[in-house]
């Protein structure tokens, strides 16, 4: 979409990055990085977002098709898939949540975004852990989610009754 931007980024990233690791004993070691964005690079957020876009679009299409075929058009219209940098929020019906999460993982892996199961956090307003999740998905939080580092608490008990059909997750990458 932006060939000039690609050439500009390649000028900085079509090379090996070198970092120096200084150890407490006074020795050091040079580490090499040949892929990914450099930590602290001001262009990294935009590059990461653009690099993940196609995978997120494919995931949304596949998940929407799954939800529509199993839960109906209204549930598919309510599907939530949003991303900011390496945090991805997925909201889908509980009955297909595990399958939707697997689809999202598959698509993100195609662009090198490997979600870390140990950092996955998920929640359902109904207070029940979705079924079918793999054993490594240990991040059940009955109190709500953490989005962009801030708690997103569950609604208070006096709020409108939650939909038992929805489950949500935040997927930080490793």
CSV table of C-alpha atoms in Angstrom, one decimal:
chain,number,residue,atom,x,y,z
A,1,UNK,CA,0.0,0.0,0.0
A,2,UNK,CA,2.9,2.4,0.8
A,3,UNK,CA,6.0,1.3,-1.2
A,4,UNK,CA,7.9,4.4,-0.1
A,5,UNK,CA,7.3,3.5,3.5
A,6,UNK,CA,8.5,0.0,2.9
A,7,UNK,CA,11.8,1.2,1.4
A,8,UNK,CA,12.2,3.6,4.3
A,9,UNK,CA,11.8,0.8,6.8
A,10,UNK,CA,14.0,-1.5,4.9
A,11,UNK,CA,16.8,1.1,5.1
A,12,UNK,CA,16.8,0.5,8.9
A,13,UNK,CA,15.7,-3.1,9.1
A,14,UNK,CA,17.3,-4.8,6.2
A,15,UNK,CA,20.3,-5.5,8.4
A,16,UNK,CA,21.3,-7.3,11.5
A,17,UNK,CA,20.7,-5.4,14.8
A,18,UNK,CA,23.4,-5.8,17.4
A,19,UNK,CA,22.9,-5.5,21.2
A,20,UNK,CA,25.5,-5.7,23.9
A,21,UNK,CA,24.6,-7.7,27.0
A,22,UNK,CA,26.6,-6.5,30.0
A,23,UNK,CA,26.8,-9.1,32.7
A,24,UNK,CA,27.2,-8.4,36.5
A,25,UNK,CA,30.7,-10.1,36.4
A,26,UNK,CA,31.9,-7.4,34.0
A,27,UNK,CA,31.9,-9.6,30.9
A,28,UNK,CA,29.7,-8.8,27.9
A,29,UNK,CA,28.3,-10.5,24.9
A,30,UNK,CA,27.0,-9.3,21.5
A,31,UNK,CA,23.5,-10.5,20.6
A,32,UNK,CA,22.2,-10.4,17.1
A,33,UNK,CA,18.7,-9.9,16.0
A,34,UNK,CA,17.7,-10.6,12.4
A,35,UNK,CA,13.9,-10.1,12.5
A,36,UNK,CA,11.2,-8.1,14.3
A,37,UNK,CA,11.2,-4.5,15.4
A,38,UNK,CA,13.8,-2.9,17.6
A,39,UNK,CA,12.7,-2.1,21.1
A,40,UNK,CA,12.0,1.6,21.4
A,41,UNK,CA,11.8,2.2,17.7
A,42,UNK,CA,9.2,5.0,17.2
A,43,UNK,CA,8.0,3.3,13.9
A,44,UNK,CA,7.6,-0.1,15.6
A,45,UNK,CA,3.9,0.4,16.7
A,46,UNK,CA,2.8,1.4,13.2
A,47,UNK,CA,4.9,-1.4,11.5
A,48,UNK,CA,3.6,-4.0,13.9
A,49,UNK,CA,0.0,-2.9,13.4
A,50,UNK,CA,0.4,-2.9,9.6
A,51,UNK,CA,2.1,-6.3,9.7
A,52,UNK,CA,-0.7,-7.9,11.7
A,53,UNK,CA,-3.6,-6.4,9.8
A,54,UNK,CA,-4.0,-9.1,7.1
A,55,UNK,CA,-3.9,-11.9,9.7
A,56,UNK,CA,-6.5,-10.2,11.9
A,57,UNK,CA,-8.7,-9.7,8.9
A,58,UNK,CA,-8.5,-13.3,7.9
A,59,UNK,CA,-9.1,-14.4,11.5
A,60,UNK,CA,-12.2,-12.1,11.7
A,61,UNK,CA,-13.6,-13.5,8.5
A,62,UNK,CA,-13.1,-17.1,9.6
A,63,UNK,CA,-14.4,-16.6,13.1
A,64,UNK,CA,-17.4,-14.7,11.8
A,65,UNK,CA,-18.2,-17.6,9.5
A,66,UNK,CA,-17.9,-20.0,12.4
A,67,UNK,CA,-20.1,-17.9,14.7
A,68,UNK,CA,-22.7,-17.3,12.0
A,69,UNK,CA,-23.0,-21.0,11.1
A,70,UNK,CA,-23.3,-22.2,14.7
A,71,UNK,CA,-24.9,-19.3,16.5
A,72,UNK,CA,-26.7,-17.2,13.8
A,73,UNK,CA,-26.3,-13.8,12.1
A,74,UNK,CA,-27.1,-11.7,15.3
A,75,UNK,CA,-24.2,-13.4,17.2
A,76,UNK,CA,-21.9,-13.0,14.3
A,77,UNK,CA,-22.8,-9.3,14.1
A,78,UNK,CA,-21.9,-9.0,17.8
A,79,UNK,CA,-18.4,-10.6,17.3
A,80,UNK,CA,-15.6,-8.4,18.8
A,81,UNK,CA,-12.1,-8.6,17.5
A,82,UNK,CA,-9.9,-5.5,18.2
A,83,UNK,CA,-6.2,-5.1,18.4
A,84,UNK,CA,-3.7,-2.6,19.7
A,85,UNK,CA,-0.1,-3.5,19.1
A,86,UNK,CA,0.4,-7.0,20.4
A,87,UNK,CA,-2.8,-7.0,22.6
A,88,UNK,CA,-5.8,-8.6,20.9
A,89,UNK,CA,-9.2,-8.7,22.4
A,90,UNK,CA,-11.7,-11.4,21.2
A,91,UNK,CA,-15.3,-11.5,22.3
A,92,UNK,CA,-17.3,-14.4,21.0
A,93,UNK,CA,-20.1,-16.7,22.0
A,94,UNK,CA,-19.0,-19.1,24.8
A,95,UNK,CA,-20.0,-22.3,22.9
A,96,UNK,CA,-17.5,-21.5,20.1
A,97,UNK,CA,-15.0,-19.5,22.0
A,98,UNK,CA,-12.3,-22.1,22.1
A,99,UNK,CA,-12.6,-22.7,18.4
A,100,UNK,CA,-12.5,-19.0,17.7
A,101,UNK,CA,-9.4,-18.6,19.9
A,102,UNK,CA,-7.7,-21.4,17.9
A,103,UNK,CA,-8.5,-19.7,14.6
A,104,UNK,CA,-7.1,-16.4,15.9
A,105,UNK,CA,-3.9,-18.2,17.1
A,106,UNK,CA,-3.5,-19.9,13.7
A,107,UNK,CA,-3.8,-16.6,11.7
A,108,UNK,CA,-1.6,-14.6,14.0
A,109,UNK,CA,1.2,-17.2,13.8
A,110,UNK,CA,1.3,-16.7,10.0
A,111,UNK,CA,2.8,-13.3,10.6
A,112,UNK,CA,5.0,-14.2,13.5
A,113,UNK,CA,2.7,-13.0,16.3
A,114,UNK,CA,2.9,-16.0,18.6
A,115,UNK,CA,0.3,-15.6,21.4
A,116,UNK,CA,1.7,-16.7,24.8
A,117,UNK,CA,-0.9,-19.1,26.4
A,118,UNK,CA,0.6,-18.3,29.8
A,119,UNK,CA,-0.3,-14.6,29.4
A,120,UNK,CA,-3.7,-15.2,28.0
A,121,UNK,CA,-6.5,-13.7,30.1
A,122,UNK,CA,-10.1,-14.6,29.6
A,123,UNK,CA,-13.4,-14.0,31.2
A,124,UNK,CA,-17.1,-14.4,30.7
A,125,UNK,CA,-19.8,-12.1,32.2
A,126,UNK,CA,-21.8,-15.3,33.1
A,127,UNK,CA,-18.9,-16.2,35.4
A,128,UNK,CA,-18.2,-19.6,33.8
A,129,UNK,CA,-15.0,-20.6,32.1
A,130,UNK,CA,-15.6,-21.5,28.4
A,131,UNK,CA,-15.3,-25.2,27.6
A,132,UNK,CA,-12.8,-26.7,25.2
A,133,UNK,CA,-9.8,-24.5,26.0
A,134,UNK,CA,-6.4,-26.3,26.1
A,135,UNK,CA,-4.8,-27.0,29.5
A,136,UNK,CA,-2.1,-24.3,28.8
A,137,UNK,CA,-4.9,-21.6,28.8
A,138,UNK,CA,-4.7,-21.0,32.5
A,139,UNK,CA,-5.6,-17.3,32.6
A,140,UNK,CA,-9.3,-17.5,33.7
A,141,UNK,CA,-10.2,-14.3,35.6
A,142,UNK,CA,-13.7,-14.3,37.1
A,143,UNK,CA,-13.3,-10.6,37.9
A,144,UNK,CA,-12.8,-9.1,34.4
A,145,UNK,CA,-9.9,-8.4,32.0
A,146,UNK,CA,-6.8,-6.3,31.8
A,147,UNK,CA,-6.7,-4.3,28.6
A,148,UNK,CA,-3.6,-2.2,27.7
A,149,UNK,CA,-2.3,-2.8,31.2
A,150,UNK,CA,-5.4,-1.4,33.0
A,151,UNK,CA,-8.1,-3.5,34.7
A,152,UNK,CA,-11.4,-3.7,32.9
A,153,UNK,CA,-13.6,-4.9,35.7
A,154,UNK,CA,-16.7,-7.0,35.4
A,155,UNK,CA,-19.9,-5.0,35.6
A,156,UNK,CA,-21.3,-4.6,39.2
A,157,UNK,CA,-24.0,-7.0,40.3
A,158,UNK,CA,-26.6,-4.2,40.1
A,159,UNK,CA,-25.9,-3.7,36.4
A,160,UNK,CA,-28.1,-5.3,33.7
A,161,UNK,CA,-27.7,-9.1,33.8
A,162,UNK,CA,-24.7,-10.3,31.7
A,163,UNK,CA,-25.1,-12.3,28.6
A,164,UNK,CA,-24.2,-15.9,29.4
A,165,UNK,CA,-23.3,-16.5,25.7
A,166,UNK,CA,-20.2,-14.3,25.5
A,167,UNK,CA,-16.6,-15.0,26.5
A,168,UNK,CA,-13.7,-12.6,26.0
A,169,UNK,CA,-9.9,-12.8,26.0
A,170,UNK,CA,-6.9,-10.6,25.8
A,171,UNK,CA,-3.9,-12.2,24.0
A,172,UNK,CA,-0.5,-10.6,24.6
A,173,UNK,CA,2.3,-12.0,22.5
A,174,UNK,CA,5.3,-13.6,24.1
